[in-house]
mmCIF file of C-alpha atoms in Angstrom:
data_model
loop_
_atom_site.group_PDB
_atom_site.id
_atom_site.type_symbol
_atom_site.label_atom_id
_atom_site.label_comp_id
_atom_site.label_asym_id
_atom_site.label_seq_id
_atom_site.Cartn_x
_atom_site.Cartn_y
_atom_site.Cartn_z
ATOM 1 C CA GLY A 1 -36.252 33.471 -54.443
ATOM 2 C CA ALA A 2 -33.898 34.655 -51.750
ATOM 3 C CA GLY A 3 -31.667 31.581 -51.645
ATOM 4 C CA VAL A 4 -28.539 30.505 -53.487
ATOM 5 C CA SER A 5 -29.400 29.628 -57.061
ATOM 6 C CA GLN A 6 -27.403 27.163 -59.162
ATOM 7 C CA THR A 7 -27.805 26.463 -62.855
ATOM 8 C CA PRO A 8 -28.110 24.099 -64.526
ATOM 9 C CA SER A 9 -29.561 21.675 -62.012
ATOM 10 C CA ASN A 10 -28.471 18.798 -64.239
ATOM 11 C CA LYS A 11 -25.795 18.671 -66.929
ATOM 12 C CA VAL A 12 -24.918 15.663 -69.046
ATOM 13 C CA THR A 13 -21.876 15.998 -71.265
ATOM 14 C CA GLU A 14 -19.409 13.876 -73.157
ATOM 15 C CA LYS A 15 -15.843 13.207 -72.147
ATOM 16 C CA GLY A 16 -13.546 15.965 -73.368
ATOM 17 C CA LYS A 17 -16.179 18.698 -73.509
ATOM 18 C CA TYR A 18 -16.123 22.053 -71.700
ATOM 19 C CA VAL A 19 -18.666 22.784 -68.962
ATOM 20 C CA GLU A 20 -19.709 25.910 -67.071
ATOM 21 C CA LEU A 21 -21.707 25.827 -63.846
ATOM 22 C CA ARG A 22 -23.238 29.019 -62.506
ATOM 23 C CA CYS A 23 -23.907 30.163 -58.954
ATOM 24 C CA ASP A 24 -25.986 33.173 -57.958
ATOM 25 C CA PRO A 25 -25.399 33.823 -54.230
ATOM 26 C CA ILE A 26 -27.664 35.526 -51.741
ATOM 27 C CA SER A 27 -27.588 39.263 -52.347
ATOM 28 C CA GLY A 28 -25.014 41.003 -50.182
ATOM 29 C CA HIS A 29 -23.052 37.871 -49.279
ATOM 30 C CA THR A 30 -19.367 38.581 -49.778
ATOM 31 C CA ALA A 31 -18.099 35.027 -49.347
ATOM 32 C CA LEU A 32 -18.782 32.336 -51.954
ATOM 33 C CA TYR A 33 -17.722 28.699 -51.906
ATOM 34 C CA TRP A 34 -17.661 25.827 -54.364
ATOM 35 C CA TYR A 35 -17.741 22.242 -53.163
ATOM 36 C CA ARG A 36 -17.932 18.908 -54.952
ATOM 37 C CA GLN A 37 -19.885 15.979 -53.532
ATOM 38 C CA SER A 38 -19.546 12.468 -54.884
ATOM 39 C CA LEU A 39 -22.124 9.807 -54.095
ATOM 40 C CA GLY A 40 -21.832 8.622 -50.501
ATOM 41 C CA GLN A 41 -19.239 11.235 -49.612
ATOM 42 C CA GLY A 42 -19.172 14.515 -47.789
ATOM 43 C CA PRO A 43 -18.726 17.795 -49.665
ATOM 44 C CA GLU A 44 -15.139 18.368 -50.747
ATOM 45 C CA PHE A 45 -13.845 21.949 -50.748
ATOM 46 C CA LEU A 46 -12.811 23.363 -54.117
ATOM 47 C CA ILE A 47 -12.445 27.146 -53.880
ATOM 48 C CA TYR A 48 -13.482 30.117 -51.755
ATOM 49 C CA PHE A 49 -13.996 33.725 -52.878
ATOM 50 C CA GLN A 50 -14.039 36.759 -50.663
ATOM 51 C CA GLY A 51 -15.419 39.462 -52.934
ATOM 52 C CA THR A 52 -13.956 39.146 -56.417
ATOM 53 C CA GLY A 53 -10.749 37.378 -55.476
ATOM 54 C CA ALA A 54 -10.099 33.721 -54.815
ATOM 55 C CA ALA A 55 -9.046 33.657 -51.158
ATOM 56 C CA ASP A 56 -8.272 29.932 -51.233
ATOM 57 C CA ASP A 57 -8.204 27.714 -54.326
ATOM 58 C CA SER A 58 -6.285 24.873 -52.737
ATOM 59 C CA GLY A 59 -9.110 22.393 -53.359
ATOM 60 C CA LEU A 60 -9.176 22.640 -57.155
ATOM 61 C CA PRO A 61 -8.028 19.172 -58.259
ATOM 62 C CA ASN A 62 -6.016 20.251 -61.315
ATOM 63 C CA ASP A 63 -5.664 22.985 -63.901
ATOM 64 C CA ARG A 64 -8.743 21.813 -65.819
ATOM 65 C CA PHE A 65 -10.826 23.451 -63.086
ATOM 66 C CA PHE A 66 -11.162 27.213 -62.853
ATOM 67 C CA ALA A 67 -13.635 29.569 -61.181
ATOM 68 C CA VAL A 68 -14.336 33.267 -61.515
ATOM 69 C CA ARG A 69 -16.389 35.868 -59.720
ATOM 70 C CA PRO A 70 -15.693 39.032 -61.721
ATOM 71 C CA GLU A 71 -18.128 41.414 -60.045
ATOM 72 C CA GLY A 72 -18.194 39.902 -56.577
ATOM 73 C CA SER A 73 -21.601 38.352 -57.010
ATOM 74 C CA VAL A 74 -22.302 35.589 -59.550
ATOM 75 C CA SER A 75 -19.633 32.929 -59.885
ATOM 76 C CA THR A 76 -18.917 30.451 -62.655
ATOM 77 C CA LEU A 77 -17.079 27.166 -62.214
ATOM 78 C CA LYS A 78 -15.414 26.123 -65.452
ATOM 79 C CA ILE A 79 -14.241 22.614 -66.249
ATOM 80 C CA GLN A 80 -12.171 21.953 -69.362
ATOM 81 C CA ARG A 81 -11.667 18.601 -71.095
ATOM 82 C CA THR A 82 -14.108 16.862 -68.780
ATOM 83 C CA GLU A 83 -13.358 13.328 -67.592
ATOM 84 C CA ARG A 84 -15.723 10.654 -66.306
ATOM 85 C CA GLY A 85 -14.229 11.131 -62.845
ATOM 86 C CA ASP A 86 -15.545 14.704 -62.797
ATOM 87 C CA SER A 87 -19.089 13.348 -62.482
ATOM 88 C CA ALA A 88 -20.458 14.614 -59.155
ATOM 89 C CA MET A 89 -22.803 17.112 -57.539
ATOM 90 C CA TYR A 90 -21.253 20.571 -57.524
ATOM 91 C CA LEU A 91 -22.440 22.686 -54.615
ATOM 92 C CA CYS A 92 -22.241 26.430 -54.210
ATOM 93 C CA ALA A 93 -22.650 28.243 -50.907
ATOM 94 C CA SER A 94 -22.524 31.846 -49.791
ATOM 95 C CA SER A 95 -22.064 33.592 -46.488
ATOM 96 C CA PRO A 96 -22.284 37.200 -45.296
ATOM 97 C CA GLN A 97 -18.820 36.752 -43.828
ATOM 98 C CA GLY A 98 -16.513 33.747 -43.815
ATOM 99 C CA ALA A 99 -17.476 30.260 -42.692
ATOM 100 C CA ASN A 100 -15.479 30.745 -39.480
ATOM 101 C CA THR A 101 -18.038 33.074 -38.014
ATOM 102 C CA GLY A 102 -21.264 32.265 -39.712
ATOM 103 C CA GLU A 103 -23.278 29.603 -41.422
ATOM 104 C CA LEU A 104 -23.018 28.764 -45.091
ATOM 105 C CA PHE A 105 -26.150 28.916 -47.204
ATOM 106 C CA PHE A 106 -26.070 26.171 -49.829
ATOM 107 C CA GLY A 107 -27.775 25.926 -53.175
ATOM 108 C CA GLU A 108 -29.371 22.700 -54.338
ATOM 109 C CA GLY A 109 -26.412 21.880 -56.543
ATOM 110 C CA SER A 110 -25.617 21.141 -60.167
ATOM 111 C CA ARG A 111 -25.360 17.446 -60.952
ATOM 112 C CA LEU A 112 -22.708 16.842 -63.613
ATOM 113 C CA THR A 113 -22.590 13.555 -65.501
ATOM 114 C CA VAL A 114 -19.726 12.942 -67.907
ATOM 115 C CA LEU A 115 -20.367 10.057 -70.316
ATOM 116 C CA ALA B 1 -4.019 18.946 -41.682
ATOM 117 C CA GLN B 2 -7.638 19.284 -40.751
ATOM 118 C CA SER B 3 -9.896 16.265 -40.741
ATOM 119 C CA VAL B 4 -13.290 15.151 -39.531
ATOM 120 C CA ALA B 5 -14.410 11.608 -38.793
ATOM 121 C CA GLN B 6 -17.969 10.382 -38.529
ATOM 122 C CA PRO B 7 -17.502 6.762 -37.461
ATOM 123 C CA GLU B 8 -21.061 5.634 -38.192
ATOM 124 C CA ASP B 9 -22.395 5.438 -41.737
ATOM 125 C CA GLN B 10 -25.901 4.917 -40.386
ATOM 126 C CA VAL B 11 -27.744 5.422 -37.107
ATOM 127 C CA ASN B 12 -31.141 3.843 -36.488
ATOM 128 C CA VAL B 13 -33.392 5.175 -33.732
ATOM 129 C CA ALA B 14 -36.986 4.629 -32.688
ATOM 130 C CA GLU B 15 -39.208 7.708 -32.631
ATOM 131 C CA GLY B 16 -39.247 9.301 -29.193
ATOM 132 C CA ASN B 17 -35.867 7.879 -28.195
ATOM 133 C CA PRO B 18 -32.761 10.038 -27.766
ATOM 134 C CA LEU B 19 -30.325 10.144 -30.657
ATOM 135 C CA THR B 20 -26.580 10.731 -30.930
ATOM 136 C CA VAL B 21 -24.590 11.200 -34.118
ATOM 137 C CA LYS B 22 -20.846 11.064 -33.482
ATOM 138 C CA CYS B 23 -18.106 13.331 -34.787
ATOM 139 C CA THR B 24 -14.416 13.660 -33.973
ATOM 140 C CA TYR B 25 -12.029 16.170 -35.459
ATOM 141 C CA SER B 26 -8.407 17.083 -35.906
ATOM 142 C CA VAL B 27 -7.360 20.685 -36.488
ATOM 143 C CA SER B 28 -4.460 22.964 -35.672
ATOM 144 C CA GLY B 29 -5.415 25.865 -33.472
ATOM 145 C CA ASN B 30 -8.863 26.449 -32.054
ATOM 146 C CA PRO B 31 -11.586 24.568 -33.907
ATOM 147 C CA TYR B 32 -14.735 26.036 -35.340
ATOM 148 C CA LEU B 33 -17.253 23.185 -35.495
ATOM 149 C CA PHE B 34 -20.498 22.832 -37.387
ATOM 150 C CA TRP B 35 -23.337 20.433 -38.096
ATOM 151 C CA TYR B 36 -25.287 20.489 -41.343
ATOM 152 C CA VAL B 37 -28.264 18.397 -42.437
ATOM 153 C CA GLN B 38 -29.165 17.264 -45.962
ATOM 154 C CA TYR B 39 -32.712 16.166 -46.692
ATOM 155 C CA PRO B 40 -33.421 14.227 -49.917
ATOM 156 C CA ASN B 41 -33.335 16.488 -52.974
ATOM 157 C CA ARG B 42 -32.609 19.513 -50.804
ATOM 158 C CA GLY B 43 -29.506 21.603 -50.248
ATOM 159 C CA LEU B 44 -27.384 21.361 -47.130
ATOM 160 C CA GLN B 45 -28.852 23.285 -44.192
ATOM 161 C CA PHE B 46 -27.005 24.700 -41.208
ATOM 162 C CA LEU B 47 -27.998 23.231 -37.830
ATOM 163 C CA LEU B 48 -25.598 24.661 -35.274
ATOM 164 C CA LYS B 49 -22.046 25.803 -34.618
ATOM 165 C CA TYR B 50 -19.431 26.013 -31.895
ATOM 166 C CA ILE B 51 -17.029 28.928 -32.081
ATOM 167 C CA THR B 52 -16.230 29.667 -28.454
ATOM 168 C CA GLY B 53 -17.909 29.787 -25.057
ATOM 169 C CA ASP B 54 -20.321 27.251 -23.581
ATOM 170 C CA ASN B 55 -19.455 23.698 -24.601
ATOM 171 C CA LEU B 56 -23.129 22.806 -25.122
ATOM 172 C CA VAL B 57 -24.604 24.567 -28.124
ATOM 173 C CA LYS B 58 -28.239 24.510 -29.161
ATOM 174 C CA GLY B 59 -29.428 24.706 -32.726
ATOM 175 C CA SER B 60 -32.359 24.300 -35.042
ATOM 176 C CA TYR B 61 -35.133 21.705 -34.715
ATOM 177 C CA GLY B 62 -34.265 20.845 -31.092
ATOM 178 C CA PHE B 63 -30.762 19.604 -31.860
ATOM 179 C CA GLU B 64 -27.775 20.292 -29.646
ATOM 180 C CA ALA B 65 -24.105 19.372 -29.688
ATOM 181 C CA GLU B 66 -21.414 19.127 -27.057
ATOM 182 C CA PHE B 67 -17.867 20.272 -27.669
ATOM 183 C CA ASN B 68 -15.350 18.111 -25.814
ATOM 184 C CA LYS B 69 -11.824 19.419 -26.234
ATOM 185 C CA SER B 70 -10.052 16.552 -24.463
ATOM 186 C CA GLN B 71 -11.783 13.962 -26.656
ATOM 187 C CA THR B 72 -11.739 16.199 -29.754
ATOM 188 C CA SER B 73 -15.406 15.398 -30.268
ATOM 189 C CA PHE B 74 -18.528 17.300 -31.236
ATOM 190 C CA HIS B 75 -21.398 14.819 -31.056
ATOM 191 C CA LEU B 76 -24.857 15.827 -32.220
ATOM 192 C CA LYS B 77 -27.755 14.981 -29.911
ATOM 193 C CA LYS B 78 -31.494 15.273 -29.586
ATOM 194 C CA PRO B 79 -33.503 14.163 -26.539
ATOM 195 C CA SER B 80 -36.472 12.796 -28.500
ATOM 196 C CA ALA B 81 -36.182 11.827 -32.166
ATOM 197 C CA LEU B 82 -38.875 12.475 -34.774
ATOM 198 C CA VAL B 83 -39.479 10.539 -37.979
ATOM 199 C CA SER B 84 -38.960 13.846 -39.804
ATOM 200 C CA ASP B 85 -35.378 13.991 -38.459
ATOM 201 C CA SER B 86 -34.456 11.210 -40.902
ATOM 202 C CA ALA B 87 -31.784 12.698 -43.156
ATOM 203 C CA LEU B 88 -28.046 12.809 -43.865
ATOM 204 C CA TYR B 89 -26.003 14.658 -41.237
ATOM 205 C CA PHE B 90 -22.575 16.175 -41.807
ATOM 206 C CA CYS B 91 -20.076 17.396 -39.255
ATOM 207 C CA ALA B 92 -17.618 20.066 -40.433
ATOM 208 C CA VAL B 93 -14.589 21.857 -39.036
ATOM 209 C CA SER B 94 -12.618 24.980 -39.805
ATOM 210 C CA GLY B 95 -9.412 26.049 -38.140
ATOM 211 C CA SER B 96 -9.047 29.539 -36.742
ATOM 212 C CA ASN B 97 -6.253 30.145 -39.243
ATOM 213 C CA GLN B 98 -8.018 28.642 -42.244
ATOM 214 C CA GLY B 99 -9.794 31.703 -43.556
ATOM 215 C CA GLY B 100 -13.199 30.156 -43.907
ATOM 216 C CA LYS B 101 -12.582 26.779 -45.534
ATOM 217 C CA LEU B 102 -14.868 24.093 -44.096
ATOM 218 C CA ILE B 103 -13.819 20.448 -44.104
ATOM 219 C CA PHE B 104 -16.761 18.041 -43.996
ATOM 220 C CA GLY B 105 -17.020 14.516 -42.678
ATOM 221 C CA GLN B 106 -18.343 11.625 -44.749
ATOM 222 C CA GLY B 107 -21.847 11.948 -43.370
ATOM 223 C CA THR B 108 -24.111 9.799 -41.199
ATOM 224 C CA GLU B 109 -27.515 8.686 -42.362
ATOM 225 C CA LEU B 110 -30.051 8.952 -39.565
ATOM 226 C CA SER B 111 -33.143 6.790 -39.820
ATOM 227 C CA VAL B 112 -35.941 7.304 -37.293
ATOM 228 C CA LYS B 113 -38.647 4.639 -37.341
ATOM 229 C CA PRO B 114 -42.177 5.109 -35.946
#
């Protein structure tokens, strides 16, 4: 399809394990965003890429979280030593420019459950 | 620091009646304001935005929003609600010096009854 694709849609892991979440943005979109949404809350900003570089990573909660976008397209969010508090829906969005001037196109999310 | 407040967790409206979902914001510099909608088991969808210009902006599905600078508000409105409008609505803001980072409110659940 032509939309933002996120895999896996659901991930269940055990505390302490390593997790990777993948985002495939809309072709040609230079801006890519990761958000985290807990139940009953609004999306919380994690990191924003413009091309290959992280333009703003101020939302990453600690150094267990890391994201890459090596070729300016697909992005991977990596979480080390997962904790139960990391359980949430992780949302990816892309935009042809930045969010200031245009809408964000969101994927359906990856639901992470840490047991 | 930027922030968005949606004071109502839930709004209940009868079909055919007008609806308002409230949003207030705090941002340094000129605000860029957005509304997004989230249907069950679907991704967030863009509804409308205010960047500059006319304070009343029109968006998808008959929705509109009014930017009020003095009240720092950006309430979402629709003249006649449909049952299919029932969903979770999020207000979001970005500052002109923020490089594209959107800050979202907590969300308001809209329920439209027949």
